[in-house]
mmCIF file of C-alpha atoms in Angstrom:
data_model
loop_
_atom_site.group_PDB
_atom_site.id
_atom_site.type_symbol
_atom_site.label_atom_id
_atom_site.label_comp_id
_atom_site.label_asym_id
_atom_site.label_seq_id
_atom_site.Cartn_x
_atom_site.Cartn_y
_atom_site.Cartn_z
ATOM 1 C CA UNK P 23 32.793 -47.092 11.190
ATOM 2 C CA UNK P 24 32.849 -43.373 11.285
ATOM 3 C CA UNK P 25 29.893 -43.270 13.611
ATOM 4 C CA UNK P 26 31.928 -45.485 16.068
ATOM 5 C CA UNK P 27 35.195 -43.170 15.503
ATOM 6 C CA UNK P 28 33.268 -40.057 16.280
ATOM 7 C CA UNK P 29 32.705 -41.533 19.684
ATOM 8 C CA UNK P 30 36.127 -42.756 20.449
ATOM 9 C CA UNK P 31 38.379 -40.708 22.575
ATOM 10 C CA UNK P 32 40.726 -38.369 20.837
ATOM 11 C CA UNK P 33 44.033 -39.374 22.431
ATOM 12 C CA UNK P 34 43.189 -43.145 22.027
ATOM 13 C CA UNK P 35 42.783 -42.519 18.164
ATOM 14 C CA UNK P 36 46.138 -40.353 18.129
ATOM 15 C CA UNK P 37 48.198 -43.247 19.918
ATOM 16 C CA UNK P 38 46.411 -45.824 17.464
ATOM 17 C CA UNK P 39 47.435 -43.770 14.499
ATOM 18 C CA UNK P 40 50.914 -42.998 15.575
ATOM 19 C CA UNK P 41 52.185 -45.881 17.727
ATOM 20 C CA UNK P 42 50.230 -48.755 16.037
ATOM 21 C CA UNK P 43 49.953 -47.076 12.592
ATOM 22 C CA UNK P 44 52.903 -45.073 11.642
ATOM 23 C CA UNK P 45 55.431 -46.785 13.889
ATOM 24 C CA UNK P 46 54.075 -50.069 13.443
ATOM 25 C CA UNK P 47 54.663 -49.791 9.677
ATOM 26 C CA UNK P 48 57.944 -48.592 10.135
ATOM 27 C CA UNK P 49 58.670 -51.605 12.284
ATOM 28 C CA UNK P 50 57.409 -54.016 9.519
ATOM 29 C CA UNK P 51 59.864 -52.408 6.900
ATOM 30 C CA UNK P 52 62.711 -53.179 9.212
ATOM 31 C CA UNK P 53 61.413 -56.538 9.693
ATOM 32 C CA UNK P 54 61.191 -57.074 5.850
ATOM 33 C CA UNK P 55 64.848 -55.723 5.578
ATOM 34 C CA UNK P 56 66.017 -58.098 8.237
ATOM 35 C CA UNK P 57 64.499 -61.149 6.614
ATOM 36 C CA UNK P 58 65.986 -60.358 3.446
ATOM 37 C CA UNK P 59 69.432 -60.416 5.070
ATOM 38 C CA UNK P 60 68.721 -63.552 6.705
ATOM 39 C CA UNK P 61 68.514 -62.029 10.070
ATOM 40 C CA UNK P 62 65.692 -62.853 12.163
ATOM 41 C CA UNK P 63 63.620 -61.064 14.945
ATOM 42 C CA UNK P 64 59.848 -61.117 14.971
ATOM 43 C CA UNK P 65 57.915 -57.952 13.934
ATOM 44 C CA UNK P 66 56.061 -58.394 17.206
ATOM 45 C CA UNK P 67 55.683 -60.450 20.263
ATOM 46 C CA UNK P 68 52.423 -61.985 22.141
ATOM 47 C CA UNK P 69 53.382 -62.125 25.599
ATOM 48 C CA UNK P 70 51.803 -64.067 28.491
ATOM 49 C CA UNK P 71 52.249 -61.998 31.518
ATOM 50 C CA UNK P 72 50.551 -64.517 34.103
ATOM 51 C CA UNK P 73 49.041 -68.019 34.241
ATOM 52 C CA UNK P 74 46.412 -66.822 36.678
ATOM 53 C CA UNK P 75 42.961 -66.637 35.461
ATOM 54 C CA UNK P 76 39.512 -66.484 37.098
ATOM 55 C CA UNK P 77 37.637 -68.738 34.378
ATOM 56 C CA UNK P 78 38.450 -72.297 33.094
ATOM 57 C CA UNK P 79 38.146 -72.473 29.538
ATOM 58 C CA UNK P 80 37.904 -75.282 27.321
ATOM 59 C CA UNK P 81 40.782 -75.541 25.178
ATOM 60 C CA UNK P 82 42.905 -73.166 27.198
ATOM 61 C CA UNK P 83 46.604 -73.822 27.035
ATOM 62 C CA UNK P 84 47.304 -72.331 30.668
ATOM 63 C CA UNK P 85 44.825 -74.179 32.852
ATOM 64 C CA UNK P 86 45.855 -77.040 35.015
ATOM 65 C CA UNK P 87 49.411 -76.390 35.325
ATOM 66 C CA UNK P 88 51.376 -77.953 38.275
ATOM 67 C CA UNK P 89 52.243 -74.282 39.432
ATOM 68 C CA UNK P 90 51.081 -71.013 37.792
ATOM 69 C CA UNK P 91 54.113 -68.445 36.736
ATOM 70 C CA UNK P 92 53.883 -64.711 36.744
ATOM 71 C CA UNK P 93 56.474 -62.951 34.669
ATOM 72 C CA UNK P 94 58.416 -60.287 36.741
ATOM 73 C CA UNK P 95 57.891 -56.944 35.518
ATOM 74 C CA UNK P 96 61.636 -56.428 35.242
ATOM 75 C CA UNK P 97 61.603 -59.114 32.397
ATOM 76 C CA UNK P 98 58.553 -57.963 30.820
ATOM 77 C CA UNK P 99 60.219 -54.389 30.568
ATOM 78 C CA UNK P 100 63.191 -55.954 29.175
ATOM 79 C CA UNK P 101 61.336 -57.813 26.422
ATOM 80 C CA UNK P 102 59.779 -54.471 25.408
ATOM 81 C CA UNK P 103 63.002 -52.761 25.375
ATOM 82 C CA UNK P 104 64.803 -55.086 23.450
ATOM 83 C CA UNK P 105 62.154 -55.311 21.105
ATOM 84 C CA UNK P 106 61.747 -51.246 20.624
ATOM 85 C CA UNK P 107 65.594 -51.245 20.080
ATOM 86 C CA UNK P 108 64.577 -53.395 16.738
ATOM 87 C CA UNK P 109 61.706 -51.123 15.698
ATOM 88 C CA UNK P 110 58.891 -53.216 17.289
ATOM 89 C CA UNK P 111 56.330 -51.260 19.016
ATOM 90 C CA UNK P 112 53.492 -53.352 19.001
ATOM 91 C CA UNK P 113 52.519 -56.161 21.725
ATOM 92 C CA UNK P 114 49.890 -58.712 22.284
ATOM 93 C CA UNK P 115 49.254 -59.176 25.877
ATOM 94 C CA UNK P 116 47.787 -62.371 27.076
ATOM 95 C CA UNK P 117 47.330 -64.468 30.177
ATOM 96 C CA UNK P 118 46.058 -66.408 31.919
ATOM 97 C CA UNK P 119 43.526 -63.195 32.591
ATOM 98 C CA UNK P 120 46.041 -60.070 32.162
ATOM 99 C CA UNK P 121 44.128 -57.936 34.291
ATOM 100 C CA UNK P 122 45.091 -60.181 37.160
ATOM 101 C CA UNK P 123 48.690 -59.142 36.601
ATOM 102 C CA UNK P 124 49.199 -56.246 39.113
ATOM 103 C CA UNK P 125 52.296 -54.461 37.641
ATOM 104 C CA UNK P 126 50.360 -54.251 34.167
ATOM 105 C CA UNK P 127 49.192 -50.739 34.293
ATOM 106 C CA UNK P 128 52.748 -49.429 35.265
ATOM 107 C CA UNK P 129 54.223 -51.329 32.095
ATOM 108 C CA UNK P 130 51.674 -49.426 30.046
ATOM 109 C CA UNK P 131 52.439 -46.284 31.240
ATOM 110 C CA UNK P 132 56.122 -46.692 31.227
ATOM 111 C CA UNK P 133 56.178 -47.698 27.509
ATOM 112 C CA UNK P 134 53.840 -44.815 26.219
ATOM 113 C CA UNK P 135 55.259 -45.025 23.046
ATOM 114 C CA UNK P 136 54.072 -48.549 22.289
ATOM 115 C CA UNK P 137 50.906 -49.980 21.398
ATOM 116 C CA UNK P 138 49.436 -52.643 23.339
ATOM 117 C CA UNK P 139 46.526 -55.054 22.534
ATOM 118 C CA UNK P 140 44.860 -56.460 25.850
ATOM 119 C CA UNK P 141 43.219 -60.038 25.200
ATOM 120 C CA UNK P 142 40.788 -60.474 28.126
ATOM 121 C CA UNK P 143 37.893 -62.415 29.176
ATOM 122 C CA UNK P 144 36.070 -58.741 30.239
ATOM 123 C CA UNK P 145 34.829 -60.363 33.568
ATOM 124 C CA UNK P 146 37.302 -57.731 35.424
ATOM 125 C CA UNK P 147 37.066 -54.893 33.054
ATOM 126 C CA UNK P 148 34.981 -52.397 34.754
ATOM 127 C CA UNK P 149 34.410 -48.796 34.797
ATOM 128 C CA UNK P 150 37.409 -47.765 36.749
ATOM 129 C CA UNK P 151 39.711 -50.265 34.565
ATOM 130 C CA UNK P 152 38.273 -48.350 31.348
ATOM 131 C CA UNK P 153 39.099 -44.936 32.559
ATOM 132 C CA UNK P 154 42.539 -46.029 33.379
ATOM 133 C CA UNK P 155 42.879 -47.678 29.922
ATOM 134 C CA UNK P 156 41.734 -44.160 28.654
ATOM 135 C CA UNK P 157 43.821 -42.072 30.288
ATOM 136 C CA UNK P 158 46.831 -44.268 28.897
ATOM 137 C CA UNK P 159 45.466 -44.341 25.361
ATOM 138 C CA UNK P 160 47.860 -47.049 24.216
ATOM 139 C CA UNK P 161 46.138 -50.257 24.912
ATOM 140 C CA UNK P 162 43.109 -51.784 22.942
ATOM 141 C CA UNK P 163 41.168 -54.121 24.967
ATOM 142 C CA UNK P 164 40.089 -57.212 22.844
ATOM 143 C CA UNK P 165 37.050 -58.764 24.695
ATOM 144 C CA UNK P 166 36.643 -62.619 24.273
ATOM 145 C CA UNK P 167 32.972 -63.677 23.281
ATOM 146 C CA UNK P 168 32.824 -67.708 23.374
ATOM 147 C CA UNK P 169 29.094 -68.100 22.860
ATOM 148 C CA UNK P 170 25.601 -66.841 23.831
ATOM 149 C CA UNK P 171 24.044 -66.884 27.228
ATOM 150 C CA UNK P 172 23.866 -70.646 27.795
ATOM 151 C CA UNK P 173 27.033 -71.728 25.726
ATOM 152 C CA UNK P 174 29.476 -69.126 27.395
ATOM 153 C CA UNK P 175 29.392 -70.576 30.709
ATOM 154 C CA UNK P 176 30.019 -73.994 29.300
ATOM 155 C CA UNK P 177 33.092 -72.793 27.138
ATOM 156 C CA UNK P 178 34.506 -70.496 29.763
ATOM 157 C CA UNK P 179 34.038 -72.542 32.964
ATOM 158 C CA UNK P 180 32.308 -69.772 34.881
ATOM 159 C CA UNK P 181 28.953 -68.145 36.002
ATOM 160 C CA UNK P 182 27.391 -65.209 33.886
ATOM 161 C CA UNK P 183 30.400 -64.838 31.467
ATOM 162 C CA UNK P 184 28.397 -63.396 28.457
ATOM 163 C CA UNK P 185 26.724 -60.832 31.024
ATOM 164 C CA UNK P 186 30.054 -59.961 32.228
ATOM 165 C CA UNK P 187 31.559 -59.632 28.750
ATOM 166 C CA UNK P 188 28.348 -57.528 27.593
ATOM 167 C CA UNK P 189 29.041 -55.197 30.616
ATOM 168 C CA UNK P 190 32.903 -55.055 29.544
ATOM 169 C CA UNK P 191 32.106 -53.815 26.079
ATOM 170 C CA UNK P 192 29.857 -51.212 27.603
ATOM 171 C CA UNK P 193 32.510 -49.990 29.904
ATOM 172 C CA UNK P 194 35.180 -49.884 27.271
ATOM 173 C CA UNK P 195 33.119 -48.346 24.444
ATOM 174 C CA UNK P 196 31.700 -45.746 26.997
ATOM 175 C CA UNK P 197 35.104 -44.741 27.873
ATOM 176 C CA UNK P 198 36.238 -44.070 24.135
ATOM 177 C CA UNK P 199 38.449 -47.092 23.982
ATOM 178 C CA UNK P 200 39.545 -48.505 20.802
ATOM 179 C CA UNK P 201 37.534 -51.817 21.508
ATOM 180 C CA UNK P 202 37.395 -54.932 19.972
ATOM 181 C CA UNK P 203 35.471 -58.409 20.491
ATOM 182 C CA UNK P 204 37.246 -61.659 19.596
ATOM 183 C CA UNK P 205 35.579 -65.045 19.123
ATOM 184 C CA UNK P 206 37.147 -68.484 18.909
ATOM 185 C CA UNK P 207 34.834 -70.206 16.398
ATOM 186 C CA UNK P 208 33.788 -73.682 17.199
ATOM 187 C CA UNK P 209 30.932 -75.821 16.683
ATOM 188 C CA UNK P 210 29.038 -74.678 19.790
ATOM 189 C CA UNK P 211 29.361 -71.093 18.822
ATOM 190 C CA UNK P 212 29.321 -70.913 15.278
ATOM 191 C CA UNK P 213 25.807 -69.688 14.712
ATOM 192 C CA UNK P 214 26.418 -66.918 16.984
ATOM 193 C CA UNK P 215 29.374 -66.158 14.807
ATOM 194 C CA UNK P 216 27.479 -65.624 11.860
ATOM 195 C CA UNK P 217 24.434 -63.808 13.426
ATOM 196 C CA UNK P 218 23.382 -60.686 11.799
ATOM 197 C CA UNK P 219 21.889 -59.506 15.294
ATOM 198 C CA UNK P 220 25.127 -60.309 17.274
ATOM 199 C CA UNK P 221 27.057 -58.363 14.902
ATOM 200 C CA UNK P 222 25.050 -55.225 14.747
ATOM 201 C CA UNK P 223 24.895 -55.393 18.378
ATOM 202 C CA UNK P 224 28.369 -54.887 18.570
ATOM 203 C CA UNK P 225 28.428 -51.874 15.943
ATOM 204 C CA UNK P 226 25.514 -50.290 17.568
ATOM 205 C CA UNK P 227 27.286 -50.358 20.778
ATOM 206 C CA UNK P 228 30.658 -48.823 19.397
ATOM 207 C CA UNK P 229 32.839 -51.980 18.813
ATOM 208 C CA UNK P 230 35.538 -50.991 16.076
ATOM 209 C CA UNK P 231 36.641 -54.544 15.343
ATOM 210 C CA UNK P 232 35.564 -57.888 15.220
ATOM 211 C CA UNK P 233 38.526 -60.729 15.403
ATOM 212 C CA UNK P 234 37.448 -64.396 14.248
ATOM 213 C CA UNK P 235 39.887 -67.176 15.601
ATOM 214 C CA UNK P 236 39.321 -70.835 14.440
ATOM 215 C CA UNK P 237 39.044 -72.918 17.676
ATOM 216 C CA UNK P 238 42.350 -75.206 18.412
ATOM 217 C CA UNK P 239 42.238 -77.931 20.647
ATOM 218 C CA UNK P 240 44.849 -77.481 23.188
ATOM 219 C CA UNK P 241 45.447 -78.037 27.087
ATOM 220 C CA UNK P 242 44.299 -80.328 29.474
ATOM 221 C CA UNK P 243 40.835 -79.953 28.398
ATOM 222 C CA UNK P 244 41.318 -79.856 24.518
ATOM 223 C CA UNK P 245 37.539 -80.599 23.721
ATOM 224 C CA UNK P 246 38.661 -81.818 20.108
ATOM 225 C CA UNK P 247 34.730 -82.566 19.247
ATOM 226 C CA UNK P 248 34.643 -78.658 19.269
ATOM 227 C CA UNK P 249 36.742 -78.235 16.405
ATOM 228 C CA UNK P 250 35.437 -77.234 13.252
ATOM 229 C CA UNK P 251 35.012 -79.370 10.145
ATOM 230 C CA UNK P 252 36.796 -78.617 6.682
ATOM 231 C CA UNK P 253 33.218 -77.432 5.398
ATOM 232 C CA UNK P 254 32.671 -75.286 8.457
ATOM 233 C CA UNK P 255 36.069 -73.516 8.004
ATOM 234 C CA UNK P 256 35.479 -72.930 4.472
ATOM 235 C CA UNK P 257 31.886 -71.377 5.445
ATOM 236 C CA UNK P 258 33.790 -69.034 7.931
ATOM 237 C CA UNK P 259 36.204 -68.039 5.407
ATOM 238 C CA UNK P 260 33.436 -67.004 3.017
ATOM 239 C CA UNK P 261 31.565 -65.473 5.681
ATOM 240 C CA UNK P 262 34.307 -63.050 6.666
ATOM 241 C CA UNK P 263 35.066 -62.246 2.993
ATOM 242 C CA UNK P 264 31.571 -61.325 2.570
ATOM 243 C CA UNK P 265 31.034 -59.468 5.964
ATOM 244 C CA UNK P 266 33.849 -57.385 5.237
ATOM 245 C CA UNK P 267 31.804 -55.662 2.639
ATOM 246 C CA UNK P 268 28.328 -56.022 4.573
ATOM 247 C CA UNK P 269 28.892 -54.688 8.027
ATOM 248 C CA UNK P 270 30.290 -51.187 9.161
ATOM 249 C CA UNK P 271 32.991 -53.016 11.616
ATOM 250 C CA UNK P 272 36.487 -54.107 10.654
ATOM 251 C CA UNK P 273 36.507 -58.110 10.405
ATOM 252 C CA UNK P 274 40.040 -59.447 11.629
ATOM 253 C CA UNK P 275 41.748 -62.714 10.948
ATOM 254 C CA UNK P 276 45.334 -63.926 11.021
ATOM 255 C CA UNK P 277 44.945 -67.062 8.866
ATOM 256 C CA UNK P 278 44.478 -66.283 5.214
ATOM 257 C CA UNK P 279 46.322 -63.979 2.994
ATOM 258 C CA UNK P 280 44.743 -61.404 0.626
ATOM 259 C CA UNK P 281 44.093 -64.274 -2.171
ATOM 260 C CA UNK P 282 42.794 -66.309 0.482
ATOM 261 C CA UNK P 283 45.840 -68.922 0.672
ATOM 262 C CA UNK P 284 46.597 -70.082 4.363
ATOM 263 C CA UNK P 285 49.385 -68.722 6.610
ATOM 264 C CA UNK P 286 50.690 -69.117 9.805
ATOM 265 C CA UNK P 287 52.455 -66.228 11.813
ATOM 266 C CA UNK P 288 55.007 -68.439 13.572
ATOM 267 C CA UNK P 289 55.927 -70.229 10.296
ATOM 268 C CA UNK P 290 56.358 -66.830 8.520
ATOM 269 C CA UNK P 291 58.317 -65.498 11.513
ATOM 270 C CA UNK P 292 56.106 -62.597 11.970
ATOM 271 C CA UNK P 293 55.626 -63.167 15.573
ATOM 272 C CA UNK P 294 56.288 -65.765 18.482
ATOM 273 C CA UNK P 295 55.187 -66.158 22.039
ATOM 274 C CA UNK P 296 56.757 -65.739 25.267
ATOM 275 C CA UNK P 297 55.079 -67.471 28.169
ATOM 276 C CA UNK P 298 54.634 -66.492 31.591
ATOM 277 C CA UNK P 299 58.043 -68.226 32.602
ATOM 278 C CA UNK P 300 59.725 -66.534 29.795
ATOM 279 C CA UNK P 301 59.949 -69.710 27.398
ATOM 280 C CA UNK P 302 60.209 -68.455 23.714
ATOM 281 C CA UNK P 303 57.418 -70.648 22.006
ATOM 282 C CA UNK P 304 56.671 -70.421 18.240
ATOM 283 C CA UNK P 305 53.155 -69.354 19.101
ATOM 284 C CA UNK P 306 50.875 -69.883 22.275
ATOM 285 C CA UNK P 307 49.504 -73.314 21.203
ATOM 286 C CA UNK P 308 52.646 -74.790 20.601
ATOM 287 C CA UNK P 309 54.038 -75.410 24.112
ATOM 288 C CA UNK P 310 57.486 -76.337 23.586
ATOM 289 C CA UNK P 311 60.757 -74.082 23.727
ATOM 290 C CA UNK P 312 64.587 -74.599 23.556
ATOM 291 C CA UNK P 313 65.178 -70.986 24.782
ATOM 292 C CA UNK P 314 64.385 -68.476 27.644
ATOM 293 C CA UNK P 315 64.408 -64.660 27.889
ATOM 294 C CA UNK P 316 66.677 -65.134 30.755
ATOM 295 C CA UNK P 317 69.377 -66.876 28.750
ATOM 296 C CA UNK P 318 70.613 -63.816 27.008
ATOM 297 C CA UNK P 319 69.950 -60.871 24.787
ATOM 298 C CA UNK P 320 66.661 -61.406 22.535
ATOM 299 C CA UNK P 321 68.464 -60.716 19.147
ATOM 300 C CA UNK P 322 71.121 -63.366 19.805
ATOM 301 C CA UNK P 323 68.695 -65.627 20.741
ATOM 302 C CA UNK P 324 66.421 -65.496 17.791
ATOM 303 C CA UNK P 325 69.498 -65.311 15.593
ATOM 304 C CA UNK P 326 70.957 -68.746 16.848
ATOM 305 C CA UNK P 327 67.640 -70.722 17.422
ATOM 306 C CA UNK P 328 67.720 -73.873 15.214
ATOM 307 C CA UNK P 329 64.255 -74.769 16.815
ATOM 308 C CA UNK P 330 62.536 -71.469 15.692
ATOM 309 C CA UNK P 331 64.415 -71.289 12.309
ATOM 310 C CA UNK P 332 63.065 -74.743 11.469
ATOM 311 C CA UNK P 333 59.560 -73.793 11.708
ATOM 312 C CA UNK P 334 60.110 -71.085 9.143
ATOM 313 C CA UNK P 335 61.784 -74.047 6.789
ATOM 314 C CA UNK P 336 59.819 -77.278 7.629
ATOM 315 C CA UNK P 337 56.202 -76.166 8.511
ATOM 316 C CA UNK P 338 55.604 -74.696 4.975
ATOM 317 C CA UNK P 339 56.509 -78.116 3.268
ATOM 318 C CA UNK P 340 53.706 -79.565 5.318
ATOM 319 C CA UNK P 341 50.979 -77.098 5.682
ATOM 320 C CA UNK P 342 49.877 -73.570 5.317
ATOM 321 C CA UNK P 343 47.466 -74.324 8.427
ATOM 322 C CA UNK P 344 48.222 -75.039 12.030
ATOM 323 C CA UNK P 345 50.600 -77.908 12.340
ATOM 324 C CA UNK P 346 48.981 -78.898 15.931
ATOM 325 C CA UNK P 347 45.672 -79.709 14.012
ATOM 326 C CA UNK P 348 47.207 -80.989 10.861
ATOM 327 C CA UNK P 349 50.042 -83.208 11.849
ATOM 328 C CA UNK P 350 50.237 -83.148 15.803
ATOM 329 C CA UNK P 351 52.792 -86.555 15.654
ATOM 330 C CA UNK P 352 55.045 -84.425 13.431
ATOM 331 C CA UNK P 353 55.200 -81.667 15.842
ATOM 332 C CA UNK P 354 55.983 -84.245 18.720
ATOM 333 C CA UNK P 355 58.932 -85.552 16.648
ATOM 334 C CA UNK P 356 60.333 -82.182 15.735
ATOM 335 C CA UNK P 357 60.546 -81.138 19.359
ATOM 336 C CA UNK P 358 62.280 -84.268 20.267
ATOM 337 C CA UNK P 359 64.907 -83.812 17.430
ATOM 338 C CA UNK P 360 65.437 -80.192 19.209
ATOM 339 C CA UNK P 361 65.450 -81.396 22.651
ATOM 340 C CA UNK P 362 62.721 -79.049 23.284
ATOM 341 C CA UNK P 363 61.512 -78.564 26.671
ATOM 342 C CA UNK P 364 57.502 -78.911 27.513
ATOM 343 C CA UNK P 365 56.432 -75.533 28.431
ATOM 344 C CA UNK P 366 52.866 -76.460 29.043
ATOM 345 C CA UNK P 367 53.475 -76.918 33.198
ATOM 346 C CA UNK P 368 51.706 -80.448 32.721
ATOM 347 C CA UNK P 369 54.600 -82.102 31.617
ATOM 348 C CA UNK P 370 52.559 -84.269 29.171
ATOM 349 C CA UNK P 371 52.254 -82.129 26.126
ATOM 350 C CA UNK P 372 54.089 -84.806 23.895
ATOM 351 C CA UNK P 373 51.958 -87.613 24.909
ATOM 352 C CA UNK P 374 48.547 -85.682 24.517
ATOM 353 C CA UNK P 375 49.508 -84.459 21.109
ATOM 354 C CA UNK P 376 50.585 -88.399 20.166
ATOM 355 C CA UNK P 377 47.187 -89.207 21.395
ATOM 356 C CA UNK P 378 45.495 -86.582 19.485
ATOM 357 C CA UNK P 379 43.786 -87.285 16.245
ATOM 358 C CA UNK P 380 44.318 -84.943 13.123
ATOM 359 C CA UNK P 381 41.417 -82.279 12.567
ATOM 360 C CA UNK P 382 40.940 -79.851 9.877
ATOM 361 C CA UNK P 383 42.666 -76.509 9.845
ATOM 362 C CA UNK P 384 42.436 -73.460 7.764
ATOM 363 C CA UNK P 385 45.493 -74.859 5.474
ATOM 364 C CA UNK P 386 43.038 -77.179 3.597
ATOM 365 C CA UNK P 387 40.410 -74.793 2.776
ATOM 366 C CA UNK P 388 39.691 -73.580 -0.902
ATOM 367 C CA UNK P 389 41.365 -70.342 -1.521
ATOM 368 C CA UNK P 390 38.764 -67.615 -1.375
ATOM 369 C CA UNK P 391 39.992 -64.026 -2.360
ATOM 370 C CA UNK P 392 39.141 -60.930 -0.519
ATOM 371 C CA UNK P 393 36.298 -59.159 -2.486
ATOM 372 C CA UNK P 394 37.281 -55.801 -0.780
ATOM 373 C CA UNK P 395 40.199 -53.732 -2.242
ATOM 374 C CA UNK P 396 40.915 -52.157 1.161
ATOM 375 C CA UNK P 397 41.167 -55.499 3.066
ATOM 376 C CA UNK P 398 43.254 -56.886 -0.065
ATOM 377 C CA UNK P 399 45.706 -54.050 0.649
ATOM 378 C CA UNK P 400 45.448 -54.302 4.438
ATOM 379 C CA UNK P 401 46.413 -58.136 4.258
ATOM 380 C CA UNK P 402 49.213 -57.373 1.882
ATOM 381 C CA UNK P 403 50.636 -54.352 3.576
ATOM 382 C CA UNK P 404 49.207 -53.788 6.868
ATOM 383 C CA UNK P 405 47.891 -55.437 10.176
ATOM 384 C CA UNK P 406 47.619 -58.374 10.005
ATOM 385 C CA UNK P 407 49.925 -59.416 6.958
ATOM 386 C CA UNK P 408 52.209 -56.337 6.508
ATOM 387 C CA UNK P 409 53.305 -58.136 3.228
ATOM 388 C CA UNK P 410 55.564 -60.383 5.554
ATOM 389 C CA UNK P 411 54.037 -63.511 4.272
ATOM 390 C CA UNK P 412 54.763 -63.792 0.715
#
């Protein structure tokens, strides 16, 4: 990884090390102290700034809304400002496609003391965008790869998506950005996920981290048939454990702790999602909420939300995996008990979940311990993990 780091812009490295590393560690310490006191405010937020997107992906929670929402820059600024007051300086920025959100770069610039991870399909990430991100230095583009030349267009609902994502990687790494690639692993792309040639090509081009997600069936086109089997999930887990010792690239996941036990960031309280309408959801794929950012200050909202508090106490009794996959009907019943609003924008999420069959998630896989001491430490003390899951 030293070779990739030497090609990275020095200001980008500094911002990553200080804003993400040092300030992130301090923020986690404050989060842990709050948890011990029974006071809750998440360590970081994932924020969907817009529902607008130029693709139409399978399993996307944003598509087919009756009306797209776009978060006001004032609301986004307020979320970030309130979070900073609680010691949180890291934010995941999602969409839709966040590069379609016009105020985005103004927000990045205003909050230069923060670090942002930009979840993008890459189709709009050109040389000009990459240079703007380099000058800001506090943003890591995480470029989504959903399959090879043929599979990507089907998964993403677009044309030449694979080639455009490849070009985005080149623009990003050539600008010296802290560049990541994400893959939502499903039955149609699992072979690519395990491909030596694919991973080595990312390393050769300067990608610093590869983030594996497990495909989750959500949205109007949930495509449940793409979900991994229990055996495939276990195979993915073993592959990642082995890959961390094999490849010169950081292999990231948010599903297992250092001992290979399943975990859920929403159930731990480590993070929550705020959608483009300002609704505060447990995570992006659970499209229900009882609170909105506009209701009042975030600190009070989190402290008083019985809906979010129940996730931390009830879900661990049921699963260490994803409740959407393991027991969708329980989720429907829980949201009804709390009179939670459907925030999908389609007004049919409870009905969809009630009709969905249970599928395997990472919570039922065999515990496979990390082999690498570095990853064991990182899982326990650093991103993702921060020692907050125990």
